[in-house]
Structure formats: C-alpha cells, structure tokens
Coordinates of C-alpha atoms in Angstrom, one line a residue:
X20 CA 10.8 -2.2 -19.1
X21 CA 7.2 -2.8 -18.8
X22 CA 4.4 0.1 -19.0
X23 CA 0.8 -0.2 -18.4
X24 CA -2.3 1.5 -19.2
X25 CA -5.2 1.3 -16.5
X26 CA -8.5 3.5 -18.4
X27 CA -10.3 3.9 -14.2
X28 CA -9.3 2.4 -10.6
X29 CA -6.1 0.8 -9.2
X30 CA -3.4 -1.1 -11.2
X31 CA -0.2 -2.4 -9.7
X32 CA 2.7 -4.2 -11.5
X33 CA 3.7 -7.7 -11.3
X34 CA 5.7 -8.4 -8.0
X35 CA 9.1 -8.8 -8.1
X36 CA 11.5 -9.9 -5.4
X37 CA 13.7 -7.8 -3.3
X38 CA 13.4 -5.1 -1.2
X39 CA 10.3 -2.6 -2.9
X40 CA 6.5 -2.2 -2.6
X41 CA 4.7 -5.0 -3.0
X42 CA 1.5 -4.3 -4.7
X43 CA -0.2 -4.0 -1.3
X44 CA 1.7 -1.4 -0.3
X45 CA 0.7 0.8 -3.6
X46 CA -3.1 0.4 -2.9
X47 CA -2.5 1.0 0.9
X48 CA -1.2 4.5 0.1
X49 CA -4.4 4.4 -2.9
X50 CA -6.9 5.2 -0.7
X51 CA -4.6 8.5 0.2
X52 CA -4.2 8.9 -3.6
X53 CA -7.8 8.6 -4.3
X54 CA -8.2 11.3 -1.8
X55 CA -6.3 13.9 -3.5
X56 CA -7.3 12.5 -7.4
X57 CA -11.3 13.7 -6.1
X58 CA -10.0 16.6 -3.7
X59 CA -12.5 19.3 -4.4
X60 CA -14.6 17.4 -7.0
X61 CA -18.0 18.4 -6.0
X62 CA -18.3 20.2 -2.6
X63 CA -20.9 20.5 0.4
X64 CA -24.0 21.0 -0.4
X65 CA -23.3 18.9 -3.7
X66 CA -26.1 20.8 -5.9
X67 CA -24.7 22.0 -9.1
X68 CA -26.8 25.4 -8.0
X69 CA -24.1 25.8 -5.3
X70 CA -21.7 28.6 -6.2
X71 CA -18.8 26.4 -5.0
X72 CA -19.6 24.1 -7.5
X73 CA -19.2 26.3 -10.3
X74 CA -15.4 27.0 -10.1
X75 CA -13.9 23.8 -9.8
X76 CA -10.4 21.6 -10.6
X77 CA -8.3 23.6 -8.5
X78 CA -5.5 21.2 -7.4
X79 CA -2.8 19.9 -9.9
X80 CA -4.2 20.8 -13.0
X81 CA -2.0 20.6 -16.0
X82 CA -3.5 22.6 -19.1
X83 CA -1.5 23.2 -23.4
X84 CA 1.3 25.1 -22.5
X85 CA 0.4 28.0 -24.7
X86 CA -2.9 28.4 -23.3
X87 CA -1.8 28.7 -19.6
X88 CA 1.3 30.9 -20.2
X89 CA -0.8 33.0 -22.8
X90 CA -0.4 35.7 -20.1
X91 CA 3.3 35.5 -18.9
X92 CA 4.8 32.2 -17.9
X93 CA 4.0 30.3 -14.7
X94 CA 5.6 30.9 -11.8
X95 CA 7.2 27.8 -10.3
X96 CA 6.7 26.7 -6.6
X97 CA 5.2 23.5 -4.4
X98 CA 1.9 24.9 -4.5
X99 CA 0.1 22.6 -6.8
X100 CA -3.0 24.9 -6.5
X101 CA -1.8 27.2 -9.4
X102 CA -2.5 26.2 -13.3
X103 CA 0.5 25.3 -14.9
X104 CA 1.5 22.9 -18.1
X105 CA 3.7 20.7 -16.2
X106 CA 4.8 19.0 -12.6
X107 CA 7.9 18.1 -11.8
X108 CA 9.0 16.0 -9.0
X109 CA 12.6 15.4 -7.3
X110 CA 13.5 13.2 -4.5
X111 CA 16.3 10.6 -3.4
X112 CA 16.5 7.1 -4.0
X113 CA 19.4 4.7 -2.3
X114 CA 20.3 1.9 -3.8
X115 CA 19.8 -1.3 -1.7
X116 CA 20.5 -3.9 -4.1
X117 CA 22.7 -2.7 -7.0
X118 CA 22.4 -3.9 -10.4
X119 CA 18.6 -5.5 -10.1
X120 CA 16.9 -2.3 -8.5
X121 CA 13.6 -1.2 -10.1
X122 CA 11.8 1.7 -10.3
X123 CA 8.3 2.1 -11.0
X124 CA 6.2 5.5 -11.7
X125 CA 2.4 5.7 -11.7
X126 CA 0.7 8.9 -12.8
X127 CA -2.6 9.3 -12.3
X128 CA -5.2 12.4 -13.0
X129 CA -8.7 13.1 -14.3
X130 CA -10.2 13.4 -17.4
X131 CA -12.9 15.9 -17.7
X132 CA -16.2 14.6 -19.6
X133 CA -19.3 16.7 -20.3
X134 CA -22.2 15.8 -19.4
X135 CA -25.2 16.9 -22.3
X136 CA -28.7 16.4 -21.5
X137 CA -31.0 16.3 -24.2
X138 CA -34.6 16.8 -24.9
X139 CA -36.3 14.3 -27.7
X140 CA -35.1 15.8 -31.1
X141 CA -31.0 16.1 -29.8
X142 CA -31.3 19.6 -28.3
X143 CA -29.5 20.3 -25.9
X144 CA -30.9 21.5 -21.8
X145 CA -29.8 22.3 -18.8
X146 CA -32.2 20.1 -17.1
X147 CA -34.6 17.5 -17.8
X148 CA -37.3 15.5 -15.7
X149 CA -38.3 12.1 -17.0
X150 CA -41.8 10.3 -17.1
X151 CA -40.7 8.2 -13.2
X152 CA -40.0 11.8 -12.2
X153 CA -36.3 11.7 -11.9
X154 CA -34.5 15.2 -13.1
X155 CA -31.1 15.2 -15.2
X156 CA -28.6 17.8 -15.3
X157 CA -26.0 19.3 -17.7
X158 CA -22.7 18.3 -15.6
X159 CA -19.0 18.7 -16.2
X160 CA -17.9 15.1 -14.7
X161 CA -14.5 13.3 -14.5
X162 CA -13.3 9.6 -14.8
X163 CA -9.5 8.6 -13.1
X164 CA -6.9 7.9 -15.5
X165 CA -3.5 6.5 -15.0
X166 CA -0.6 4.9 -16.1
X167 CA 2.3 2.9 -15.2
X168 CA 6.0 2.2 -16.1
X169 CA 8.9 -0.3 -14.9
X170 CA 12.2 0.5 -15.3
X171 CA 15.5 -1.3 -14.1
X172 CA 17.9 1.9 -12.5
X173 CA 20.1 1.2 -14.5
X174 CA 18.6 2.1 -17.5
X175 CA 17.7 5.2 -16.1
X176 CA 21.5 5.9 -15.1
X177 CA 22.1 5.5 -18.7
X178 CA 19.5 7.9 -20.2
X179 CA 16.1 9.4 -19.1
X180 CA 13.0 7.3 -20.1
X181 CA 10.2 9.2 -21.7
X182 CA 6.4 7.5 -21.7
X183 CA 2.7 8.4 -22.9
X184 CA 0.2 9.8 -20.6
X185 CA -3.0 10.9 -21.3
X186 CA -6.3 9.3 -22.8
X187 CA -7.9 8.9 -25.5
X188 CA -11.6 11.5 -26.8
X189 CA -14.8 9.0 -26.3
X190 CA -17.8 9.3 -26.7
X191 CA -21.2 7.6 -24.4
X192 CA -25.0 8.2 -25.2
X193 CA -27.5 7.0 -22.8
X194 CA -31.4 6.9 -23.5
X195 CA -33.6 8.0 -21.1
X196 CA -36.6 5.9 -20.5
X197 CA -39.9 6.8 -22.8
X198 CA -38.1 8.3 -25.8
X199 CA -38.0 12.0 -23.4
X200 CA -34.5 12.3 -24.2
X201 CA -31.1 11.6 -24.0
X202 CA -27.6 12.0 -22.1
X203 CA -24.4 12.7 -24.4
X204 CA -21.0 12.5 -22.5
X205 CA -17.9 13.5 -24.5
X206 CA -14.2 13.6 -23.9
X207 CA -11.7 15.2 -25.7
X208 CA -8.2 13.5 -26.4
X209 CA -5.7 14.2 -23.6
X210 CA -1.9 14.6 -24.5
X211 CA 1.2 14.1 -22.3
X212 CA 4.4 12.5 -21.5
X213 CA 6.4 11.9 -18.4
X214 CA 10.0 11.8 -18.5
X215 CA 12.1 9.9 -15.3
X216 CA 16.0 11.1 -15.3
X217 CA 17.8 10.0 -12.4
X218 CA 21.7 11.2 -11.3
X219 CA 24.2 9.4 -9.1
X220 CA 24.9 11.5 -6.3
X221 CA 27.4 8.6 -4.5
X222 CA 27.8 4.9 -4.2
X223 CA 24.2 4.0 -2.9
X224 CA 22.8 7.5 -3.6
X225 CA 20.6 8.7 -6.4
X226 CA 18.3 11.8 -7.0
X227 CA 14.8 10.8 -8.9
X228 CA 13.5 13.4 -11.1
X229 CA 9.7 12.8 -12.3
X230 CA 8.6 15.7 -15.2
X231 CA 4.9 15.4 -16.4
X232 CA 3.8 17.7 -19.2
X233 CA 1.2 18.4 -21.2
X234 CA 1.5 17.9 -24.7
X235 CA -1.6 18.6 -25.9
X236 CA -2.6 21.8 -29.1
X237 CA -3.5 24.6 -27.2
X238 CA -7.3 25.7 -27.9
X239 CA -7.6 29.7 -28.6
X240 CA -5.9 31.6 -26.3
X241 CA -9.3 33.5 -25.3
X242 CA -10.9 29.9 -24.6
X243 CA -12.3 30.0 -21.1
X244 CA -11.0 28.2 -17.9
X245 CA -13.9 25.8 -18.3
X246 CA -13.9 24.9 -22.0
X247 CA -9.8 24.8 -21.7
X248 CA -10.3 22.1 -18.6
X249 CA -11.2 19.4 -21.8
X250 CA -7.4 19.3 -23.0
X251 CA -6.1 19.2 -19.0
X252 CA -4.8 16.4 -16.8
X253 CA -6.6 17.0 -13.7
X254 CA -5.8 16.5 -9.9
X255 CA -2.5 14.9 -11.7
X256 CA 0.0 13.2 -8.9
X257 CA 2.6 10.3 -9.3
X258 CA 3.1 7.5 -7.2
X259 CA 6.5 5.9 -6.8
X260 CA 8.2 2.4 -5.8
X261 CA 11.3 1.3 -5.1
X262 CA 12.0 -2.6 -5.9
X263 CA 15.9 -2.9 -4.3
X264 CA 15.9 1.2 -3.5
X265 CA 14.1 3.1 -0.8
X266 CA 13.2 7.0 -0.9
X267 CA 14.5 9.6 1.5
X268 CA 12.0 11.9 3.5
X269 CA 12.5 15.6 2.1
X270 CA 10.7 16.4 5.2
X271 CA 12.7 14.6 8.2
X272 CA 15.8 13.5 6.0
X273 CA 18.0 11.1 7.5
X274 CA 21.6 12.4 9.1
X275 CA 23.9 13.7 6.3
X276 CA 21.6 14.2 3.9
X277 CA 19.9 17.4 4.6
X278 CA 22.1 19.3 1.2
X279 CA 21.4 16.6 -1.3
X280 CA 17.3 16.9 0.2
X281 CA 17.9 20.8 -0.4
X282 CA 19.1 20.5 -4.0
X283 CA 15.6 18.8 -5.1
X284 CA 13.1 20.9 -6.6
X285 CA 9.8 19.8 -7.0
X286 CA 7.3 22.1 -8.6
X287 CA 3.8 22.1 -8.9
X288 CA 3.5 19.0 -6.4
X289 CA 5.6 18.0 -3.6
X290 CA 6.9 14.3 -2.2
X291 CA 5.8 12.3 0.8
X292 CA 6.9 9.1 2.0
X293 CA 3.8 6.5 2.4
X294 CA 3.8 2.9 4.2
X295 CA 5.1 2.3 7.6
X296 CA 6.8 5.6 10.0
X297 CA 10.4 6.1 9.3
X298 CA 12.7 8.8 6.9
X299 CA 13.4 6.8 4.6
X300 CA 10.2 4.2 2.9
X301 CA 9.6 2.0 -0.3
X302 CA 7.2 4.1 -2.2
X303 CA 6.4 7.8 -3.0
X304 CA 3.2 10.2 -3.0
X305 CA 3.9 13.5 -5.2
X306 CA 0.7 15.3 -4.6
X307 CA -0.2 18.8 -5.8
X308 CA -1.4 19.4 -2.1
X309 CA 1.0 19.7 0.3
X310 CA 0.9 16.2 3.0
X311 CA 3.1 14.9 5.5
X312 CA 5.0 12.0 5.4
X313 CA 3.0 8.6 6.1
X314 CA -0.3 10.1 5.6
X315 CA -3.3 8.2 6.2
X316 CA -7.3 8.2 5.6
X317 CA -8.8 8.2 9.0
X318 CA -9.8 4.4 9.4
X319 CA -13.3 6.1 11.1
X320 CA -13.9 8.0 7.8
X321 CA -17.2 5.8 5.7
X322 CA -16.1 7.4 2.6
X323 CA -15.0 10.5 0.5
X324 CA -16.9 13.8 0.8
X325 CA -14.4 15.2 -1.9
X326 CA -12.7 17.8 1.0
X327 CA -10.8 16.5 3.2
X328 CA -10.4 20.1 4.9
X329 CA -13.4 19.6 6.3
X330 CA -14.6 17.0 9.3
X331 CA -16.8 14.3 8.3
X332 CA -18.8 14.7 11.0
X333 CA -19.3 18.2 10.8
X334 CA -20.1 17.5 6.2
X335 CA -22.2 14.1 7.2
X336 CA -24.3 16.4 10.0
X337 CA -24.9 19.2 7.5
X338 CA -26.4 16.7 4.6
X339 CA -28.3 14.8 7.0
X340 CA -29.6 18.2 7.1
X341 CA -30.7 18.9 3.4
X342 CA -34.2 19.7 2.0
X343 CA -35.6 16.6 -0.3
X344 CA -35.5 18.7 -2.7
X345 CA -31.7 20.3 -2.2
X346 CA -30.8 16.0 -2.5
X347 CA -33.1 15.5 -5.2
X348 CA -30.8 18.5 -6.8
X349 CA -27.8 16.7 -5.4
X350 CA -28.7 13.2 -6.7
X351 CA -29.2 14.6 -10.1
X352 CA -25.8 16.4 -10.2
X353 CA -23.6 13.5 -10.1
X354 CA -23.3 10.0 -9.3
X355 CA -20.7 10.5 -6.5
X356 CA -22.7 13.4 -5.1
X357 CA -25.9 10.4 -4.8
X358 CA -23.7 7.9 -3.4
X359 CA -22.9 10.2 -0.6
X360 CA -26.5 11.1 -0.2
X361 CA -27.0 7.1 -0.1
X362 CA -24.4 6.5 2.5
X363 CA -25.2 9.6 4.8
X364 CA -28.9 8.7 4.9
X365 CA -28.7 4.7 5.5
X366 CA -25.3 5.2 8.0
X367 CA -25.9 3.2 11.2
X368 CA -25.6 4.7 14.5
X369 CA -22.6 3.1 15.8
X370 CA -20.4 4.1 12.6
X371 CA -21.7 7.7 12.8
X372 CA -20.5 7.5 16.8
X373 CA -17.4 7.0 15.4
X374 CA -17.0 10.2 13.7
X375 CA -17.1 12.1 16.7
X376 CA -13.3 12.0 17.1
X377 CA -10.6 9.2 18.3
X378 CA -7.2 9.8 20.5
X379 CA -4.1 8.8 18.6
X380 CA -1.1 10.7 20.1
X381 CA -1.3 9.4 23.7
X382 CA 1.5 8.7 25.5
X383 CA 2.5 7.6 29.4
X384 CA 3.2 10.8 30.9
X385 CA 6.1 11.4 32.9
X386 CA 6.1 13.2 36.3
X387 CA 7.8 16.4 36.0
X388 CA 6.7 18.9 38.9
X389 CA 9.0 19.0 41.8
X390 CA 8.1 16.6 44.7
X391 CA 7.0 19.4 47.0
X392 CA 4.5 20.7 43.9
X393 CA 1.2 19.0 43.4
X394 CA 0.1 17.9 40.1
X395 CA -1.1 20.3 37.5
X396 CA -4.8 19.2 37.8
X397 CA -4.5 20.1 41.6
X398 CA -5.4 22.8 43.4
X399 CA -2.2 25.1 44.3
X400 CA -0.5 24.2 41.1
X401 CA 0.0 27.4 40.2
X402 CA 1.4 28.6 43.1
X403 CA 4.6 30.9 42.7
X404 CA 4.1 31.0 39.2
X405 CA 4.6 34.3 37.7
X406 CA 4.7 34.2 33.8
X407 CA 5.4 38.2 33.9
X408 CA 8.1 38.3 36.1
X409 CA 9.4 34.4 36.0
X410 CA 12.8 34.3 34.1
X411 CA 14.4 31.2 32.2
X412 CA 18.2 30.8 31.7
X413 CA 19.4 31.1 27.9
X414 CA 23.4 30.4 27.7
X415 CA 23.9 31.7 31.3
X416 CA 21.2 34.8 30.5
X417 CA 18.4 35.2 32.5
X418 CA 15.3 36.3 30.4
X419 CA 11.7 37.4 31.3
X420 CA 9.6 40.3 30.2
X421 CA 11.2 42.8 28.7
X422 CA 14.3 41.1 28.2
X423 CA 15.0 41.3 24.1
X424 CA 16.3 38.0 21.7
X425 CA 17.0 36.8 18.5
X426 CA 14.7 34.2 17.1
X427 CA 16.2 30.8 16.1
X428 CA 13.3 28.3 15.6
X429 CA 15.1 24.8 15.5
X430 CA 15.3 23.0 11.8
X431 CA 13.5 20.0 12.7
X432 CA 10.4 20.0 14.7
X433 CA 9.2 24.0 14.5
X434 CA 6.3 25.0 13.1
X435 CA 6.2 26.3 9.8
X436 CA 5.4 29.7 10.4
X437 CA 8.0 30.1 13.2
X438 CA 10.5 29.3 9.8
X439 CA 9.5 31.9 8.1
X440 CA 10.8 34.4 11.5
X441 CA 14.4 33.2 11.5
X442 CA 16.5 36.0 12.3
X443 CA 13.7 38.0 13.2
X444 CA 14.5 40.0 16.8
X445 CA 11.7 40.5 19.0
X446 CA 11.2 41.2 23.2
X447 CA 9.7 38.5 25.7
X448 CA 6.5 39.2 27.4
X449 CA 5.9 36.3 29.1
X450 CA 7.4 33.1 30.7
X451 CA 4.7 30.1 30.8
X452 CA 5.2 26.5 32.0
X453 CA 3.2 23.9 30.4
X454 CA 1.5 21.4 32.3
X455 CA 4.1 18.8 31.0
X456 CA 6.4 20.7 32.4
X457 CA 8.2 22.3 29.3
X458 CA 8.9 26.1 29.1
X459 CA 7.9 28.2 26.5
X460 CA 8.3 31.9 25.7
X461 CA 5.8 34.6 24.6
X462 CA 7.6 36.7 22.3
X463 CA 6.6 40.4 20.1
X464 CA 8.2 41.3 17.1
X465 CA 10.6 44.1 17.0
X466 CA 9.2 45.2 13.3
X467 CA 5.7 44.0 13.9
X468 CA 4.0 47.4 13.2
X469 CA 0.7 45.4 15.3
X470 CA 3.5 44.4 18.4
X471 CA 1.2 46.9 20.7
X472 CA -1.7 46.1 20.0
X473 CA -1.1 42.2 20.0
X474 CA 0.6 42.6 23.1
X475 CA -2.9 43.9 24.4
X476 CA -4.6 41.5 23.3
X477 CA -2.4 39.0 24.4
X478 CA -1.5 37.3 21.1
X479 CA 1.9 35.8 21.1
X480 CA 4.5 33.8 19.0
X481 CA 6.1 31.0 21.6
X482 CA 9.2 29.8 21.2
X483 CA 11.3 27.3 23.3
X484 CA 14.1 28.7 25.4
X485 CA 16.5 27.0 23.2
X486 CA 15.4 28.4 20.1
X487 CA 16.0 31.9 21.5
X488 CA 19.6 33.6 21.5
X489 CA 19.8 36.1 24.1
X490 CA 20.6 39.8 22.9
X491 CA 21.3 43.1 25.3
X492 CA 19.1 46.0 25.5
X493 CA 17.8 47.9 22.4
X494 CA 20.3 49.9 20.8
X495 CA 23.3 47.8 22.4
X496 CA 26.2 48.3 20.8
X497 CA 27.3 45.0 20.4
X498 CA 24.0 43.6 18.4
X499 CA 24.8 43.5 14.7
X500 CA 22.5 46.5 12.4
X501 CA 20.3 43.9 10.7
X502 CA 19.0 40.2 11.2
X503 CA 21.3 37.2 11.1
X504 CA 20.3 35.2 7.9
X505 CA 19.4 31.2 8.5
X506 CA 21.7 29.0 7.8
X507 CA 21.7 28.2 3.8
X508 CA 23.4 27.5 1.1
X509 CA 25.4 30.4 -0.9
X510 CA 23.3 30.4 -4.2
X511 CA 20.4 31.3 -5.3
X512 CA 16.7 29.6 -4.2
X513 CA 13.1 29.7 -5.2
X514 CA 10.2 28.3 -3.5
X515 CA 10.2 25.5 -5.7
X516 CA 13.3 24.3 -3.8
X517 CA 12.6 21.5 -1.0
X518 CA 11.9 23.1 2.7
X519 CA 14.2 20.5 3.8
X520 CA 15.3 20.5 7.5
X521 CA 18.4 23.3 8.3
X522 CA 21.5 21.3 9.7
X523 CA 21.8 21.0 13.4

C-alpha cells in the first residue's frame, strides 16, 4: 500500500503496469476536478462588497458531526449542496486482471484560511491602504488539499482500509511595505479519515464503497456557519483509478447490470466516469455536484471564473465591464479574483472570438421526408400537416388530440424530469413532426391542477410515441383506479440510491 500527502496542486502515483489510469489520465480529468474544488469560490462581480460573496462554500462541505446535526440529523441524498459530516461514494469495479489489480483514491477539498489585516500596532481592520496606494482586505480564503492512497484489491477484499485526511492549523504573516501594517492568515487543524470497503458481487464484479468523514471536535453548537467553516473539508470530492479494474457508468450501465448500479448509494456526492466515451472507464469523479459521465472543460474556456453555471462570455463581457474602482475592490479581495481581472483585461481578440460558442454535436443528416415532400427549409413543407388533428399509431391505436395515455418515459435516454412522471396519465393535445423527421407528442396532465391554463398557453410535456401507452376514454372501465408504479425493485429506496437506468 502506498499513501501520499500533496499540501496544494496535482499529485499522481507512481505508474504501474496493466490496464488503469496512467497518471495522465488523472490530471486530464484534474482540470474537471479543479473546477468543482473552486465551484462557487468568489463569484461575479468578485468584490467582497458583493452580497453573493458573503455566503459562500456551498458545495460538498463536510463540517464536526455534532455541530451540523446539532439540529436533527442530516438527511441523506446525491445533492452535495446540503452541509453534512460525511460523503459517501458507491460504484462498481470489474476486475480485469485478478490478483495484481490496484485501486487508488484521491480526496481532495479546501481548507479555509483567514485572512487578518492589520494596522501598525497588530489591530486588527477590515481594510487597509498602503503608502504605493494598494488597499487590503479582511478575506476568508482557501488553499486545495488532498491526499492519496494505493491499495492492491485484494487487500480490500480482505478488510476495509481506513487513511488520514485533513491538514494540519498554520500559520503566515506578511509585512506590508513602510511598517503600515500587516497581513495574518491562519488555519485551524482539519480532521478526517476515509474508509474504502469493497464487496464481491461475482467473479469479475465488485462494488467500491468510498466514506469520508469528518473527525474533527465540534466547536459550540451556537458557533456560526462562518466561524464553523474553520474545522470543514470544503468542496470535498474523490477521484478514483483502476490499475487492472475498470468502473461501471451508474448513469448508462452496461447490459445486465442495471440492479447491482441500483443497489449503490452514494450520498452527499455522486460518481462519473472520466477519460475517453464509453460505460464502463479507468478512473472515477465523485463530485458533490451532480456531472455527466466524460465531462470536460470547454477547450475555448481561458480559465476559471469559479461558476461554471454561467457562460464565460457572458462573466468575461460583464468584468470587462467594471468600474476601476469595483476591480481595484476586486483585486484587493483575493488573488484568484486579480488573476481573473489580469486575464479578462489583457485577453487577445481572437481567444475572446472563441468564446462566442463552438458546434460539437453535428452529425450527417439523413433524408427523411417522403420523395414527393420538399425539405424542411423549403417552402411547402408544411403542407398537410396538422398537429391538432394529425394522429400517430401506438400498438395499433391511433392517437391525436384528445385521445388520453399513460406516460412511460423510456429508462435510458429521457429527460430527467419526464422520470419523475412515470405512471402519470395525461391527454394529447398535439401531434408535431420534427424537422428530422421524428414524432413527438404534446401531452397535459390529468392531475395537473394548471392543465387549462398551460394548455392555453401552449406549454406542453412531449413525449415520443413509444413512450406513450394508449388508454380509452376517461372513466373507461377497463383503466386500472390509480397510476401504474415504474418498474423497481420491492424494498425500500431513498434518494441517496443511484438513478440508475430502469431495465428495458
């Protein structure tokens, strides 16, 4: 077993042979997991002034156990966006090469450090402007911590294997130029542990479990968010790699596989597969923001702006637009706020061009209107198309406005809020063709207490023909009294459990 301690950046373990992540393939998906360590740090306009900027470290944060459950305990679920005191990842490994595959877990977070400005004579300000006419601010900053273990599976299989996270309470003092002052910045101790189990589900098949806690003494339990952020792991995810074993996609599982993908329960943070397309991959993301699989950093983007919600174009354009003294304010927040002052005011023309957007998705499309139709982009397309009264065969059933269904949104491929309607019955108003050629259907709710006035409006939910099951008129006697559940399996669930794909 080897385990390493990295106190800022990117730290890999030593190559091995065999079928894994090389180290290149960690710090590929490290520019995704830089993302999401700095997700939120310091938003648009980058001022501490901003009120957005005082309510901050809202993704993945890990605080003393009695301090956050002072209140009730936590409520688990995916959603790493809710305080909690641990984060617990689940996913499935198979085995390639038995008896010399390796695993190896990264966890990385932030450690929160205070920022003190202080006048000549060590009292403490808010603010502070220097002889050369540069201000400094009282900050709450952050500096990446991680750490890294090696383990052969079969250790694991024989035992779970328990390592140190955290970092240790520091202390910097920088003096400002003149004798006006200086800057303090303190850290208090951080103290956790992460615990990798793994079970044999078959031959070549095991389940990965990844449980990060905090460890640390709880401060009082009226100690403010802000003042309890000191003892917290911050923006805390876990990278995984496979050396002889490759992970499963929870999202797109391969065939067979969609039970053992519903069993895992990931809480606080949820798995993705990184390097190259595919359902199953070498190495793991377990982010407390929800990704998909394969997710990449735009190769357009400069740099981080620290929300990656937004559109860099749309941030760079807005602190192009910034008073001198609004940057001035910036500059003096943080460094990370100045660097993106620095690299939005001296961006070249044909890098900001780029911003403006780039086509991905494009494939050759295929002629699907009938010979005697023209083309969608020509005039008399729409000819004898009639999206009220047009009708679409569903197992032998013609259907068209009025006609009434059961909603069955398919398990792979739907969108996510179409999931959450399973069951759901509802009436078609509409029948539209696509200018691809696909058929969709414009549907109301039966229970929607809005249906009447969304119908007026025109808002719709669309769903495929074949995720539709035809039903008779309302009241027909043959319709069963209440909603078909999905297909699941007979025990209990929470939202912690893994969305996985229903079986086709």
């Amino acid at each position: 077993m080897a385990a390493a301690w990295a106190e800022g950046g990117t730290k890999s373990a030593a190559p091995r042979g065999g079928t894994g992540p090389s180290p290149g393939v960690f710090e590929q998906l490290g520019s995704v997991a830089d993302t999401v360590l700095y997700e939120g740090y310091l938003l648009y306009p980058y001022r501490r002034s901003s009120t957005k900027n005082r309510v901050r470290w809202q993704f993945g944060v890990l605080f003393p156990r009695d301090w956050v459950e002072a209140d009730g305990p936590v409520t688990p679920g995916v959603s790493g966006s809710a305080d909690s005191w641990y984060q617990q990842t689940e996913c499935l490994l198979r085995v390639r090469q038995p008896g010399s595959a390796r695993v190896r877990v990264r966890v990385r977070h932030l450690q929160m450090q205070r920022k003190q400005v202080q006048e000549a004579g060590h009292r403490p300000v808010e603010s502070l402007r220097t002889g050369d006419g540069t201000v400094h601010l009282t900050f709450d900053e952050a500096l990446p911590r991680e750490c890294e273990v090696e383990v052969p599976l079969d250790e694991l299989l024989r035992g779970a294997h328990t390592f140190a996270v955290g970092a240790a309470a520091g202390e910097d003092v920088e003096t400002l130029p003149e004798g006006a002052g200086r800057v303090v910045r303190t850290r208090e101790e951080l103290r956790a542990e992460t615990t990798v189990t793994v079970d044999r589900l078959s031959d070549d098949l095991c389940r990965i479990r990844v449980r990060t806690t905090n460890t640390a003494p709880a401060p009082p339990p009226r100690t403010t968010r802000d003042e309890a952020l000191r003892r917290a792991l911050i923006a805390t995810h876990t990278l995984l790699g496979g050396d002889g074993a490759e992970f499963v996609s929870l999202i797109d599982p391969p065939a067979g596989l969609e039970a053992s993908v519903r069993a895992c329960r990931n809480e606080f943070t949820f798995p993705v597969l990184g390097g190259e397309a595919g359902d199953t991959g070498p190495v793991v993301l377990s982010a407390p923001i929800i990704l998909p699989d394969h997710p990449q950093v735009a190769p357009e983007s400069p740099g981080d702006l620290h929300d990656a919600a937004e559109i860099d174009e749309i941030l760079t354009l807005r602190t192009m637009l910034l008073t001198d003294e609004e940057k001035r304010e910036a500059r003096a927040t943080d460094p990370r706020a100045a660097a993106i002052l620095d690299r939005v005011d001296t961006m070249p023309q044909e890098v900001f061009e780029r911003l403006h957007g780039a086509v991905r998705s494009l494939t050759p499309a295929t002629p699907t209107a009938p010979a005697d139709r023209p083309a969608w982009w020509q005039e008399g397309a729409d000819d004898g198309l009639s999206p009220a009264s047009d009708t679409v065969l569903v197992d032998g059933v013609p259907l068209g406005g009025g006609s009434r269904v059961r909603l069955r949104p398919r398990g792979r491929g739907a969108d996510a809020q179409d999931m959450f309607l399973a069951g759901r019955t509802a009436e078609v108003a509409a029948v539209f063709h696509d200018v691809d050629g696909s058929v969709h259907l414009a549907v109301t709710l039966d229970d929607d207490p809005a249906a009447e006035l969304n119908n007026w409006y025109g808002r719709f939910h669309y769903f495929r023909p074949d995720e539709l099951e035809p039903l008779g008129p309302a009241g027909f006697p043959d319709e069963p009294s209440a909603p078909a559940p999905a297909a699941a399996p007979a025990r209990h669930t929470s939202d912690s459990e893994t969305p996985a794909a229903e079986a086709e």
